[in-house]
Coordinates of C-alpha atoms and ligand atoms in Angstrom, one line a residue:
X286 CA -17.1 -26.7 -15.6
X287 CA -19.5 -23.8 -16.0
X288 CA -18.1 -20.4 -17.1
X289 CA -17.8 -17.9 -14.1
X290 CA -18.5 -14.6 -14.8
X291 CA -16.1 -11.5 -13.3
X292 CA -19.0 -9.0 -12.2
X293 CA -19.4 -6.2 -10.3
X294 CA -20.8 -8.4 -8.0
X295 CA -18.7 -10.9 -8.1
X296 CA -15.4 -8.3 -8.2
X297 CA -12.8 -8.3 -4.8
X298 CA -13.0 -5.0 -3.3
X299 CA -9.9 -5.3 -1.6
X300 CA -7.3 -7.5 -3.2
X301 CA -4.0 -8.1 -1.4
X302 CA -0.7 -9.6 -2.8
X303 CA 2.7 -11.3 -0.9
X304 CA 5.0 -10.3 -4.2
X305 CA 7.4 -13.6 -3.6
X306 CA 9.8 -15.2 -5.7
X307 CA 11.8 -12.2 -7.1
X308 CA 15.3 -13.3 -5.7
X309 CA 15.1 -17.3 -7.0
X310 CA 13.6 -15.6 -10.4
X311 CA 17.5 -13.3 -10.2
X312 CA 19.1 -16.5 -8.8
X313 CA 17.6 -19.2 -11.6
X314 CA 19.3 -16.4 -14.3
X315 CA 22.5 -16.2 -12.5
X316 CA 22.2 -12.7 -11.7
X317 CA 21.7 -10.4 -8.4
X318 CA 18.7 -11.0 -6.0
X319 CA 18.6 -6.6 -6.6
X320 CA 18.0 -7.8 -10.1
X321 CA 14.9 -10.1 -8.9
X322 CA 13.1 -6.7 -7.6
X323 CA 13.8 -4.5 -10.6
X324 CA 11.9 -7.2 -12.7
X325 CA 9.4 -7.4 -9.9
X326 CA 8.6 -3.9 -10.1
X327 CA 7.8 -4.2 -13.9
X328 CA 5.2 -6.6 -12.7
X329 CA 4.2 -4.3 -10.3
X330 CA 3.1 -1.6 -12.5
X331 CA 1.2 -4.7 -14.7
X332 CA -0.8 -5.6 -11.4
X333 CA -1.5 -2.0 -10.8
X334 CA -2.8 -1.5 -13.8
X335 CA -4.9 -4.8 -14.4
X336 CA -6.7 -4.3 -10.9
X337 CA -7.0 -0.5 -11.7
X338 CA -8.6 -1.2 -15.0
X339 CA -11.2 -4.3 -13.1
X340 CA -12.3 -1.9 -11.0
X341 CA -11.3 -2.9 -7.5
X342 CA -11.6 -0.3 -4.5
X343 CA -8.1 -1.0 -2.6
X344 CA -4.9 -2.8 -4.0
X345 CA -2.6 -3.6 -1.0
X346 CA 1.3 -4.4 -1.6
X347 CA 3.4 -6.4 0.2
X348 CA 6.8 -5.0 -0.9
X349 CA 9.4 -4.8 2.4
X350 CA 8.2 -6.8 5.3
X351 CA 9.6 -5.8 8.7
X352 CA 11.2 -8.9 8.7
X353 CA 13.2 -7.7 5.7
X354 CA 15.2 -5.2 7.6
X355 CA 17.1 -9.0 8.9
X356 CA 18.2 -9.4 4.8
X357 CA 22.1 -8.3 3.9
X358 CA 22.0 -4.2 4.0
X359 CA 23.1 -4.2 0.2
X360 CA 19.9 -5.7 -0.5
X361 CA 18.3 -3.5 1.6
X362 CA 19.8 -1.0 0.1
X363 CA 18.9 -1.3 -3.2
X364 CA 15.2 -2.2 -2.4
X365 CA 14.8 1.5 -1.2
X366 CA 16.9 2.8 -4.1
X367 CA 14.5 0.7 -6.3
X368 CA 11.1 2.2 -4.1
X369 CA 12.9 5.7 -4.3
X370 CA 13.1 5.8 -7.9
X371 CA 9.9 3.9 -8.4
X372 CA 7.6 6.5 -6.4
X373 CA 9.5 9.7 -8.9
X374 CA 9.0 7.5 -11.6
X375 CA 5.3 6.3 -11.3
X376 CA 3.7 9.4 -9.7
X377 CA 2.8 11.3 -12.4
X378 CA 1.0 8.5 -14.1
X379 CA -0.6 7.1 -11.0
X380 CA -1.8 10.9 -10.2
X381 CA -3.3 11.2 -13.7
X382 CA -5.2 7.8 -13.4
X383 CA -6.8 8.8 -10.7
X384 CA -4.8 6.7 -8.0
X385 CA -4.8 7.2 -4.2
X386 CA -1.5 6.1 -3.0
X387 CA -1.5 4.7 0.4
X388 CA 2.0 3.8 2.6
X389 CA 1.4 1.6 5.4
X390 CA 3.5 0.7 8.0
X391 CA 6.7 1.7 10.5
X392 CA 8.6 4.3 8.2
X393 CA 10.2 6.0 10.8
X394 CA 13.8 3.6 10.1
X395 CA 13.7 4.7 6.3
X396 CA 16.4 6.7 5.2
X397 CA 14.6 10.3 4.8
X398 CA 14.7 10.6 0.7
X399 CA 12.4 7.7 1.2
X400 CA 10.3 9.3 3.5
X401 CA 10.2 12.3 1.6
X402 CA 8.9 10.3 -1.3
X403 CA 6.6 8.6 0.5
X404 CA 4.5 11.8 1.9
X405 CA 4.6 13.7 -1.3
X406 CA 2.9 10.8 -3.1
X407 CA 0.6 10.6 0.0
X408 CA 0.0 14.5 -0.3
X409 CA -0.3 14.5 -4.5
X410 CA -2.5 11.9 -4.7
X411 CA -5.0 12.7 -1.8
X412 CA -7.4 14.2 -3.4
X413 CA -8.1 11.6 -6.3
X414 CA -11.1 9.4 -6.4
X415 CA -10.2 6.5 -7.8
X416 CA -8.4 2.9 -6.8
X417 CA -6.6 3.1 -3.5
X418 CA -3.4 1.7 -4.0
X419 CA -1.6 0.9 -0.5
X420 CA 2.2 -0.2 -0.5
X421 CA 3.0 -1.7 2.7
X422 CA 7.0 -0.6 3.2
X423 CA 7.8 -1.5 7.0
X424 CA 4.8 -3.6 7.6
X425 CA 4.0 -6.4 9.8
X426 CA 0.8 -7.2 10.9
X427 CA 1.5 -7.7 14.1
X428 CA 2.8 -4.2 14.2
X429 CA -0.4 -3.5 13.0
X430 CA -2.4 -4.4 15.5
X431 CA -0.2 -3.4 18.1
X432 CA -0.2 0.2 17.3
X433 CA -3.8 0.1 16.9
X434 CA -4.0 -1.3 20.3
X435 CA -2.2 1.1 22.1
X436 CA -3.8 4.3 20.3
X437 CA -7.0 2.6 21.0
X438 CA -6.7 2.0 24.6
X439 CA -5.2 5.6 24.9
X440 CA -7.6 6.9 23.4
X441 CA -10.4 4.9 25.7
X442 CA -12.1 3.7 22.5
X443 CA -12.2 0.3 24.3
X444 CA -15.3 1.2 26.2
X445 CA -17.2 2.2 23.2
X446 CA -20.2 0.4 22.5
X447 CA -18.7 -1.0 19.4
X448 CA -15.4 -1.4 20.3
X449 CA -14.6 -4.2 17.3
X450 CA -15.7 -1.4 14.8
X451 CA -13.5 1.5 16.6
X452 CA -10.4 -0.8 17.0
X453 CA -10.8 -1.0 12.9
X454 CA -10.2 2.9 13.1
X455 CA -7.0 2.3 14.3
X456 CA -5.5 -0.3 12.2
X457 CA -3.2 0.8 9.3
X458 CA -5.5 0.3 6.5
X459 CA -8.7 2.5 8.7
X460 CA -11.2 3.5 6.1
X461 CA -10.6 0.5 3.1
X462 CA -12.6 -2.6 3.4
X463 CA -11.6 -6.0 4.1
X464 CA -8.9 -8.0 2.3
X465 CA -11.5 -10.4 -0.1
X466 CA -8.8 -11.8 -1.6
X467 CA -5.3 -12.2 -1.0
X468 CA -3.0 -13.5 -3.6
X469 CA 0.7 -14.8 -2.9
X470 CA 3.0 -15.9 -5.4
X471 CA 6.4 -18.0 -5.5
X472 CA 4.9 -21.3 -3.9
X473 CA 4.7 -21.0 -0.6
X474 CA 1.6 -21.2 1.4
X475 CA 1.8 -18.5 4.2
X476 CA 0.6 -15.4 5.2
X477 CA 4.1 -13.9 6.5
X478 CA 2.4 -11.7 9.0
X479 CA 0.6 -9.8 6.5
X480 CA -2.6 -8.2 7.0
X481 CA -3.0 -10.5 9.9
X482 CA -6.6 -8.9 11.3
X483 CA -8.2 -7.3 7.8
X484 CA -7.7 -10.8 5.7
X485 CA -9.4 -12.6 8.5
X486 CA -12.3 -13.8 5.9
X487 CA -10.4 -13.0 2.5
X488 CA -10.0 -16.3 0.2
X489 CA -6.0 -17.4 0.1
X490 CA -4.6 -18.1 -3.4
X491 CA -1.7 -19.6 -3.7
X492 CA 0.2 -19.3 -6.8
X493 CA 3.5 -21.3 -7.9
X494 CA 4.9 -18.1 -10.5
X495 CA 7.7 -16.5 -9.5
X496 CA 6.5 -12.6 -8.8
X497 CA 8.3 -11.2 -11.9
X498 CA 6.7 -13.7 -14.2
X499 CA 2.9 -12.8 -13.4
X500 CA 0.8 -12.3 -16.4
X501 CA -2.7 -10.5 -16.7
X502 CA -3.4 -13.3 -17.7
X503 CA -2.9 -15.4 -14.4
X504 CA -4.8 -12.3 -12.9
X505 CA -7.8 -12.6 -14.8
X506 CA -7.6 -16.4 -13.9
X507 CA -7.6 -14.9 -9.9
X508 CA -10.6 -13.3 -10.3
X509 CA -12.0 -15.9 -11.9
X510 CA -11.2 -18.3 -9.5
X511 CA -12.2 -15.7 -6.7
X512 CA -15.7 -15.0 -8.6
X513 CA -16.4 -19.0 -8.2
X514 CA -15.9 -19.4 -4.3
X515 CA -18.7 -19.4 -2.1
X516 CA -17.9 -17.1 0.6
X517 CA -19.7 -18.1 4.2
X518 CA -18.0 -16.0 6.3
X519 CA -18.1 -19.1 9.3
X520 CA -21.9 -19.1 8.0
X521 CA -23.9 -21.9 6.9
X522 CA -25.2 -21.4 3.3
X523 CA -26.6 -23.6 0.4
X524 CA -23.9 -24.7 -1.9
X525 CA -26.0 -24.7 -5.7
X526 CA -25.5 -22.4 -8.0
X527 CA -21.6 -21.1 -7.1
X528 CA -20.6 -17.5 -7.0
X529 CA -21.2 -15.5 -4.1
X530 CA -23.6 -15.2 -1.0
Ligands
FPP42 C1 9.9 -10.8 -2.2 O1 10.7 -11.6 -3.0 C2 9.9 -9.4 -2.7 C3 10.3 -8.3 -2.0 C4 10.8 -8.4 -0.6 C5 10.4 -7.0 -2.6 C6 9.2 -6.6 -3.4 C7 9.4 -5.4 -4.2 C8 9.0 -5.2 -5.4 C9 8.3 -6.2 -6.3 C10 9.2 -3.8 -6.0 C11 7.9 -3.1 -5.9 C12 8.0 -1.7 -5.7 C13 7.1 -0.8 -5.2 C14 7.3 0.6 -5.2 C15 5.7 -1.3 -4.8 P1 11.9 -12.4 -2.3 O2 13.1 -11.5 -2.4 O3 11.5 -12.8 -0.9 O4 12.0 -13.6 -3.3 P2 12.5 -15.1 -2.9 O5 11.5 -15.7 -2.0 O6 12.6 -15.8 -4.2 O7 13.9 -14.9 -2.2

């Protein structure tokens, strides 16, 4: 098999990740599924940090669903303790490298500390330059596009002569390109209403690890295996020579 090289060229943009498998990785030890998500945040900070250092423009999070709010309110509970204490935590060091941190999604149900948390890191980290890292807390994708939709048809940006572009103005995620790829881990193959419209054309890779076990490793072997696809885009194109059209 030939070597594929990560390049600039051949670098996601946007990557996006489904972080699955942190309460059967608590549950295979015996211990709490809040257990699961403090060993999933460790690997959290490894993935920011791996993409950060590659170079990608936006890094998008799938950490509460709005599905979760249906899980038992303990665990719910400690998953906002845990992003609480996370956002204090990482700030600083996010802020120094550079970060842009990103919150997408219906916060409005979060207890207000979270809130709180959430806007400061919004507000602290504005005015950096470098990767864009958005945690989606409260997000579905059809929530998504249905608050798009209605700001957009408010708005009359509907009769725009590019009203695919303008509705993209609306959408969570405005301004960031594209999900290229989209990574899930903990064996299943679904999209969980994640970023239903903005992965419409990113490559799916499905991973068996548990979320807390991720290695760099396994990362670098994403890209890789992202760097190798031939992306058409519903496009015919020649198949020789691999990489990307
Ligand atoms: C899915 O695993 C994981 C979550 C719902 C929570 C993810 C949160 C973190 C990894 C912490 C990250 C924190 C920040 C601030 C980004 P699951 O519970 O569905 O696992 P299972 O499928 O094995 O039950």
């Amino acid at each position: 098999m030939p070597v594929i090289r990560i390049t600039p060229q051949t670098l996601p943009a946007h990557v996006a990740i489904i972080m699955d498998g942190n309460g059967r990785w608590a549950e295979a030890r015996g211990q709490q599924r809040a257990a699961g998500h403090r060993a999933g945040l460790e690997a959290t900070r490894l993935a920011v940090r791996f993409f950060a250092e590659q170079g990608v423009d936006a890094l998008t999070l799938f950490a509460f669903s709005s599905e979760n709010w249906g899980r038992p309110q303990e665990e719910v509970e400690a998953l906002f303790e845990l992003f609480v204490s996370a956002i204090e935590a990482e700030l600083p060091e996010l802020v120094e490298g550079g970060i842009v941190l990103r919150f997408i999604g219906d916060r409005a149900s979060f207890p207000s500390d979270l809130q709180s948390r959430m806007r400061e890191a919004e507000q602290a980290s504005a005015a950096n330059d470098g990767m864009c890292l958005v945690v989606a807390l409260g997000y579905g994708g059809r929530w998504d596009v249905m608050q798009a939709a209605r700001r957009w048809v408010a708005d009359g940006a509907a009769e725009s002569e590019d009203p695919e572009g303008t509705f993209e103005d609306y959408l969570s995620t405005a301004g960031l390109p594209d999900v290229d790829l989209l990574i899930r881990t903990g064996g299943e193959h679904r999209i969980s209403n994640f970023l239903l419209w903005q992965a419409a054309y990113a490559e799916l890779l499905f991973i068996d690890t548990f979320w807390p076990d991720v290695t760099a490793e396994e990362l670098k072997q994403g890209l890789a295996w992202y760097a190798s696809r031939q992306r058409r885009f519903g496009r015919v194109m020649p198949r020789e020579g691999g990489g990307h059209a």
